[in-house]
PDB file of C-alpha atoms in Angstrom:
ATOM      1  CA  MET A   1       0.000   0.000   0.000  1.00 50.00           C
ATOM      2  CA  THR A   2       1.358   3.393  -0.926  1.00 54.00           C
ATOM      3  CA  ARG A   3       1.386   6.410   1.377  1.00 56.00           C
ATOM      4  CA  LEU A   4      -1.481   7.900  -0.642  1.00 53.00           C
ATOM      5  CA  ALA A   5      -3.861   5.026   0.122  1.00 58.00           C
ATOM      6  CA  PRO A   6      -4.322   5.877   3.848  1.00 57.00           C
ATOM      7  CA  LEU A   7      -4.768   9.535   2.916  1.00 53.00           C
ATOM      8  CA  ALA A   8      -7.375   8.620   0.300  1.00 51.00           C
ATOM      9  CA  LEU A   9      -9.240   6.501   2.876  1.00 51.00           C
ATOM     10  CA  ARG A  10      -9.264   9.426   5.303  1.00 55.00           C
ATOM     11  CA  PHE A  11     -10.728  11.722   2.642  1.00 50.00           C
ATOM     12  CA  LEU A  12     -13.340   9.098   1.770  1.00 48.00           C
ATOM     13  CA  ALA A  13     -14.298   8.734   5.446  1.00 48.00           C
ATOM     14  CA  LEU A  14     -14.502  12.513   5.843  1.00 45.00           C
ATOM     15  CA  GLY A  15     -16.634  12.727   2.700  1.00 46.00           C
ATOM     16  CA  ILE A  16     -19.047  10.104   3.998  1.00 46.00           C
ATOM     17  CA  MET A  17     -19.318  11.837   7.366  1.00 44.00           C
ATOM     18  CA  ALA A  18     -19.853  15.251   5.782  1.00 42.00           C
ATOM     19  CA  THR A  19     -22.475  13.858   3.439  1.00 39.00           C
ATOM     20  CA  SER A  20     -24.383  12.186   6.253  1.00 38.00           C
ATOM     21  CA  LEU A  21     -24.242  15.288   8.428  1.00 38.00           C
ATOM     22  CA  GLY A  22     -25.556  17.415   5.593  1.00 38.00           C
ATOM     23  CA  GLY A  23     -28.508  15.122   5.042  1.00 39.00           C
ATOM     24  CA  CYS A  24     -27.402  14.341   1.522  1.00 37.00           C
ATOM     25  CA  SER A  25     -27.528  11.082  -0.308  1.00 37.00           C
ATOM     26  CA  LEU A  26     -24.490   8.937  -0.965  1.00 37.00           C
ATOM     27  CA  PHE A  27     -24.836   5.862  -3.169  1.00 37.00           C
ATOM     28  CA  GLY A  28     -28.613   6.236  -2.908  1.00 36.00           C
ATOM     29  CA  MET A  29     -28.679   6.099   0.906  1.00 37.00           C
ATOM     30  CA  ASN A  30     -30.052   8.994   2.899  1.00 44.00           C
ATOM     31  CA  PHE A  31     -28.155   8.982   6.171  1.00 44.00           C
ATOM     32  CA  ALA A  32     -29.986  11.965   7.713  1.00 49.00           C
ATOM     33  CA  PHE A  33     -33.373  10.312   7.213  1.00 50.00           C
ATOM     34  CA  ASN A  34     -32.352   7.412   9.450  1.00 58.00           C
ATOM     35  CA  ARG A  35     -31.314   9.546  12.404  1.00 80.00           C
ATOM     36  CA  MET A  36     -34.207  12.040  12.525  1.00 91.00           C
ATOM     37  CA  SER A  37     -36.841  11.710  15.194  1.00 96.00           C
ATOM     38  CA  GLU A  38     -40.518  11.367  14.326  1.00 97.00           C
ATOM     39  CA  LYS A  39     -40.999  14.872  15.743  1.00 97.00           C
ATOM     40  CA  GLU A  40     -38.339  16.397  13.490  1.00 97.00           C
ATOM     41  CA  CYS A  41     -39.807  14.734  10.393  1.00 97.00           C
ATOM     42  CA  MET A  42     -43.281  15.965  11.361  1.00 97.00           C
ATOM     43  CA  MET A  43     -41.952  19.472  12.047  1.00 96.00           C
ATOM     44  CA  ARG A  44     -40.286  19.593   8.650  1.00 96.00           C
ATOM     45  CA  ALA A  45     -43.407  18.465   6.788  1.00 96.00           C
ATOM     46  CA  MET A  46     -45.511  21.097   8.551  1.00 96.00           C
ATOM     47  CA  TYR A  47     -42.889  23.844   8.244  1.00 94.00           C
ATOM     48  CA  PHE A  48     -42.283  23.465   4.515  1.00 94.00           C
ATOM     49  CA  GLU A  49     -45.753  22.410   3.374  1.00 93.00           C
ATOM     50  CA  SER A  50     -47.786  25.010   5.264  1.00 89.00           C
ATOM     51  CA  ASN A  51     -45.517  27.862   4.202  1.00 77.00           C
ATOM     52  CA  ARG A  52     -45.082  28.584   7.916  1.00 76.00           C
ATOM     53  CA  SER A  53     -48.479  30.242   7.680  1.00 73.00           C
ATOM     54  CA  SER A  54     -50.341  29.358  10.851  1.00 90.00           C
ATOM     55  CA  SER A  55     -50.827  26.711  13.485  1.00 94.00           C
ATOM     56  CA  GLU A  56     -54.060  25.724  11.701  1.00 96.00           C
ATOM     57  CA  GLY A  57     -52.218  25.097   8.426  1.00 96.00           C
ATOM     58  CA  MET A  58     -49.491  23.141  10.201  1.00 97.00           C
ATOM     59  CA  LEU A  59     -52.030  21.076  12.118  1.00 98.00           C
ATOM     60  CA  ALA A  60     -53.822  20.241   8.861  1.00 98.00           C
ATOM     61  CA  VAL A  61     -50.575  19.039   7.227  1.00 97.00           C
ATOM     62  CA  GLY A  62     -49.730  17.005  10.328  1.00 98.00           C
ATOM     63  CA  THR A  63     -53.172  15.424  10.225  1.00 98.00           C
ATOM     64  CA  VAL A  64     -52.594  14.309   6.634  1.00 98.00           C
ATOM     65  CA  VAL A  65     -49.287  12.719   7.644  1.00 98.00           C
ATOM     66  CA  MET A  66     -51.026  10.833  10.447  1.00 98.00           C
ATOM     67  CA  ASN A  67     -53.922   9.822   8.161  1.00 98.00           C
ATOM     68  CA  ARG A  68     -51.385   8.299   5.793  1.00 98.00           C
ATOM     69  CA  LEU A  69     -49.580   6.596   8.648  1.00 96.00           C
ATOM     70  CA  GLY A  70     -52.810   4.804   9.558  1.00 93.00           C
ATOM     71  CA  ASP A  71     -53.339   3.522   6.005  1.00 97.00           C
ATOM     72  CA  PRO A  72     -51.656   0.223   4.996  1.00 96.00           C
ATOM     73  CA  ARG A  73     -50.904   1.662   1.528  1.00 95.00           C
ATOM     74  CA  TYR A  74     -48.365   4.052   3.059  1.00 96.00           C
ATOM     75  CA  PRO A  75     -45.119   3.513   5.010  1.00 96.00           C
ATOM     76  CA  LYS A  76     -45.190   2.715   8.725  1.00 94.00           C
ATOM     77  CA  SER A  77     -43.343   5.670  10.272  1.00 97.00           C
ATOM     78  CA  VAL A  78     -43.713   9.443  10.189  1.00 97.00           C
ATOM     79  CA  CYS A  79     -40.262   9.854   8.636  1.00 97.00           C
ATOM     80  CA  GLU A  80     -40.974   7.287   5.926  1.00 96.00           C
ATOM     81  CA  VAL A  81     -44.316   8.938   5.087  1.00 97.00           C
ATOM     82  CA  VAL A  82     -42.721  12.404   4.911  1.00 97.00           C
ATOM     83  CA  GLY A  83     -39.722  11.090   2.975  1.00 95.00           C
ATOM     84  CA  GLN A  84     -41.762   9.161   0.417  1.00 94.00           C
ATOM     85  CA  LYS A  85     -40.651  10.168  -3.078  1.00 92.00           C
ATOM     86  CA  ASN A  86     -42.763  12.776  -4.884  1.00 91.00           C
ATOM     87  CA  GLN A  87     -45.230  13.183  -2.026  1.00 93.00           C
ATOM     88  CA  PHE A  88     -43.989  16.182  -0.061  1.00 92.00           C
ATOM     89  CA  ALA A  89     -41.905  19.254  -0.932  1.00 90.00           C
ATOM     90  CA  GLN A  90     -38.537  18.505  -2.455  1.00 89.00           C
ATOM     91  CA  GLY A  91     -35.842  18.695   0.207  1.00 92.00           C
ATOM     92  CA  VAL A  92     -38.357  18.557   3.068  1.00 94.00           C
ATOM     93  CA  LEU A  93     -35.985  16.361   5.100  1.00 95.00           C
ATOM     94  CA  THR A  94     -32.774  18.163   4.187  1.00 94.00           C
ATOM     95  CA  LYS A  95     -33.344  21.908   3.843  1.00 94.00           C
ATOM     96  CA  PRO A  96     -32.602  24.074   6.869  1.00 93.00           C
ATOM     97  CA  MET A  97     -35.495  25.572   8.802  1.00 91.00           C
ATOM     98  CA  THR A  98     -34.339  29.156   9.133  1.00 86.00           C
ATOM     99  CA  ASP A  99     -36.979  31.274  10.816  1.00 86.00           C
ATOM    100  CA  SER A 100     -39.305  31.410  13.789  1.00 84.00           C
ATOM    101  CA  GLY A 101     -41.750  29.121  11.965  1.00 90.00           C
ATOM    102  CA  ALA A 102     -39.645  26.243  13.282  1.00 93.00           C
ATOM    103  CA  ILE A 103     -40.705  27.087  16.846  1.00 93.00           C
ATOM    104  CA  LEU A 104     -44.379  26.953  15.906  1.00 94.00           C
ATOM    105  CA  ALA A 105     -43.765  23.733  13.928  1.00 95.00           C
ATOM    106  CA  SER A 106     -42.174  22.185  17.014  1.00 96.00           C
ATOM    107  CA  GLN A 107     -45.149  23.089  19.184  1.00 96.00           C
ATOM    108  CA  VAL A 108     -47.709  21.808  16.676  1.00 97.00           C
ATOM    109  CA  ALA A 109     -45.698  18.626  16.024  1.00 97.00           C
ATOM    110  CA  ASP A 110     -45.898  17.845  19.746  1.00 98.00           C
ATOM    111  CA  GLN A 111     -49.677  18.306  19.615  1.00 98.00           C
ATOM    112  CA  VAL A 112     -50.078  16.061  16.557  1.00 98.00           C
ATOM    113  CA  LEU A 113     -47.860  13.332  17.969  1.00 98.00           C
ATOM    114  CA  ARG A 114     -49.941  13.433  21.175  1.00 98.00           C
ATOM    115  CA  GLY A 115     -53.101  12.801  19.146  1.00 98.00           C
ATOM    116  CA  GLN A 116     -54.499  16.188  18.166  1.00 98.00           C
ATOM    117  CA  ARG A 117     -56.008  16.342  14.663  1.00 98.00           C
ATOM    118  CA  HIS A 118     -57.554  19.066  12.547  1.00 98.00           C
ATOM    119  CA  PRO A 119     -61.257  18.165  12.427  1.00 98.00           C
ATOM    120  CA  GLY A 120     -61.727  19.760   9.010  1.00 98.00           C
ATOM    121  CA  VAL A 121     -59.193  17.442   7.380  1.00 98.00           C
ATOM    122  CA  GLN A 122     -61.370  14.433   8.185  1.00 96.00           C
ATOM    123  CA  ASN A 123     -59.871  11.433   6.315  1.00 96.00           C
ATOM    124  CA  ALA A 124     -57.967  13.446   3.696  1.00 98.00           C
ATOM    125  CA  GLN A 125     -54.580  12.067   2.736  1.00 97.00           C
ATOM    126  CA  HIS A 126     -53.773  14.637   0.061  1.00 96.00           C
ATOM    127  CA  PHE A 127     -53.416  18.371  -0.420  1.00 95.00           C
ATOM    128  CA  HIS A 128     -52.098  20.860  -2.938  1.00 94.00           C
ATOM    129  CA  THR A 129     -51.551  24.594  -3.166  1.00 92.00           C
ATOM    130  CA  ALA A 130     -54.781  26.557  -2.702  1.00 93.00           C
ATOM    131  CA  GLY A 131     -56.258  28.052  -5.830  1.00 91.00           C
ATOM    132  CA  LEU A 132     -55.262  25.228  -8.147  1.00 92.00           C
ATOM    133  CA  ARG A 133     -57.932  23.005  -9.672  1.00 84.00           C
ATOM    134  CA  PHE A 134     -57.504  19.720 -11.447  1.00 88.00           C
ATOM    135  CA  PRO A 135     -59.940  18.015 -13.837  1.00 84.00           C
ATOM    136  CA  TYR A 136     -60.291  14.825 -11.786  1.00 89.00           C
ATOM    137  CA  ASN A 137     -63.742  13.934 -10.509  1.00 90.00           C
ATOM    138  CA  ASN A 138     -62.444  11.774  -7.631  1.00 93.00           C
ATOM    139  CA  MET A 139     -61.070  14.711  -5.595  1.00 93.00           C
ATOM    140  CA  PHE A 140     -63.429  15.654  -2.757  1.00 94.00           C
ATOM    141  CA  TYR A 141     -62.256  18.872  -1.090  1.00 95.00           C
ATOM    142  CA  VAL A 142     -62.747  19.117   2.668  1.00 96.00           C
ATOM    143  CA  LEU A 143     -60.689  22.113   3.859  1.00 96.00           C
ATOM    144  CA  GLU A 144     -58.582  25.084   2.857  1.00 95.00           C
ATOM    145  CA  ALA A 145     -55.942  26.022   5.434  1.00 94.00           C
ATOM    146  CA  GLY A 146     -52.370  27.265   5.501  1.00 91.00           C
ATOM    147  CA  GLY A 147     -52.286  27.993   1.780  1.00 92.00           C
ATOM    148  CA  ASN A 148     -53.338  24.441   0.883  1.00 94.00           C
ATOM    149  CA  GLU A 149     -56.498  22.651  -0.126  1.00 95.00           C
ATOM    150  CA  PHE A 150     -57.015  19.266   1.478  1.00 96.00           C
ATOM    151  CA  TYR A 151     -58.937  16.520  -0.247  1.00 96.00           C
ATOM    152  CA  GLU A 152     -59.977  12.905  -0.113  1.00 96.00           C
ATOM    153  CA  LYS A 153     -59.766  10.662  -3.132  1.00 93.00           C
ATOM    154  CA  ARG A 154     -63.080   8.902  -3.559  1.00 89.00           C
ATOM    155  CA  THR A 155     -64.229   6.286  -6.011  1.00 84.00           C
ATOM    156  CA  VAL A 156     -66.501   7.737  -8.650  1.00 75.00           C
ATOM    157  CA  ARG A 157     -69.637   5.723  -9.383  1.00 70.00           C
TER     158      ARG A 157
END
C-alpha cells in the first residue's frame, strides 16, 4: 500500500461523514433520514408544506401525515411517510429551517404526535396549493388552510 492510500481513505471517510451530516444522499442512501426523530420529520413536513403560515395550516398538514400513517398503503413511520418520493416538498428532510416558523412547527408537532387532529381534514390524505384546480372527478375537497387545499380521493360511481 502506498502512502497515498491511507490519505485517500481518510478523505473518503470525511466525505461520507460530511455527506451524512448534511442530510445528503451517498450511493442512494439517505443517512440523515435514518437519524431524525418522528418529531423532526413531522416538524419539517408542517414547516415546509404550510408555508409557515399558521398553526391551523401546520395542524392540517400534520393530520394528513397521520392519516397516511394509519393507512396500509403508506409507510409505517412518520419519517418514511414524509420522505416518500414525490409526495412532499422537495428537500423537506434536508433543507434548513431558518426562521421562527420552526418554533411553531415544534409546538404543533408535539400536539399532533400526542393525538391532536384538525377536524376539518377528516380522512384526507392529500393536499395541494390553494387556488389550483384539477380536472379529476375523484377529488373531494374538505378544507382550505395554511395555503393548501385538502382533499380525499373517492371512487366515482
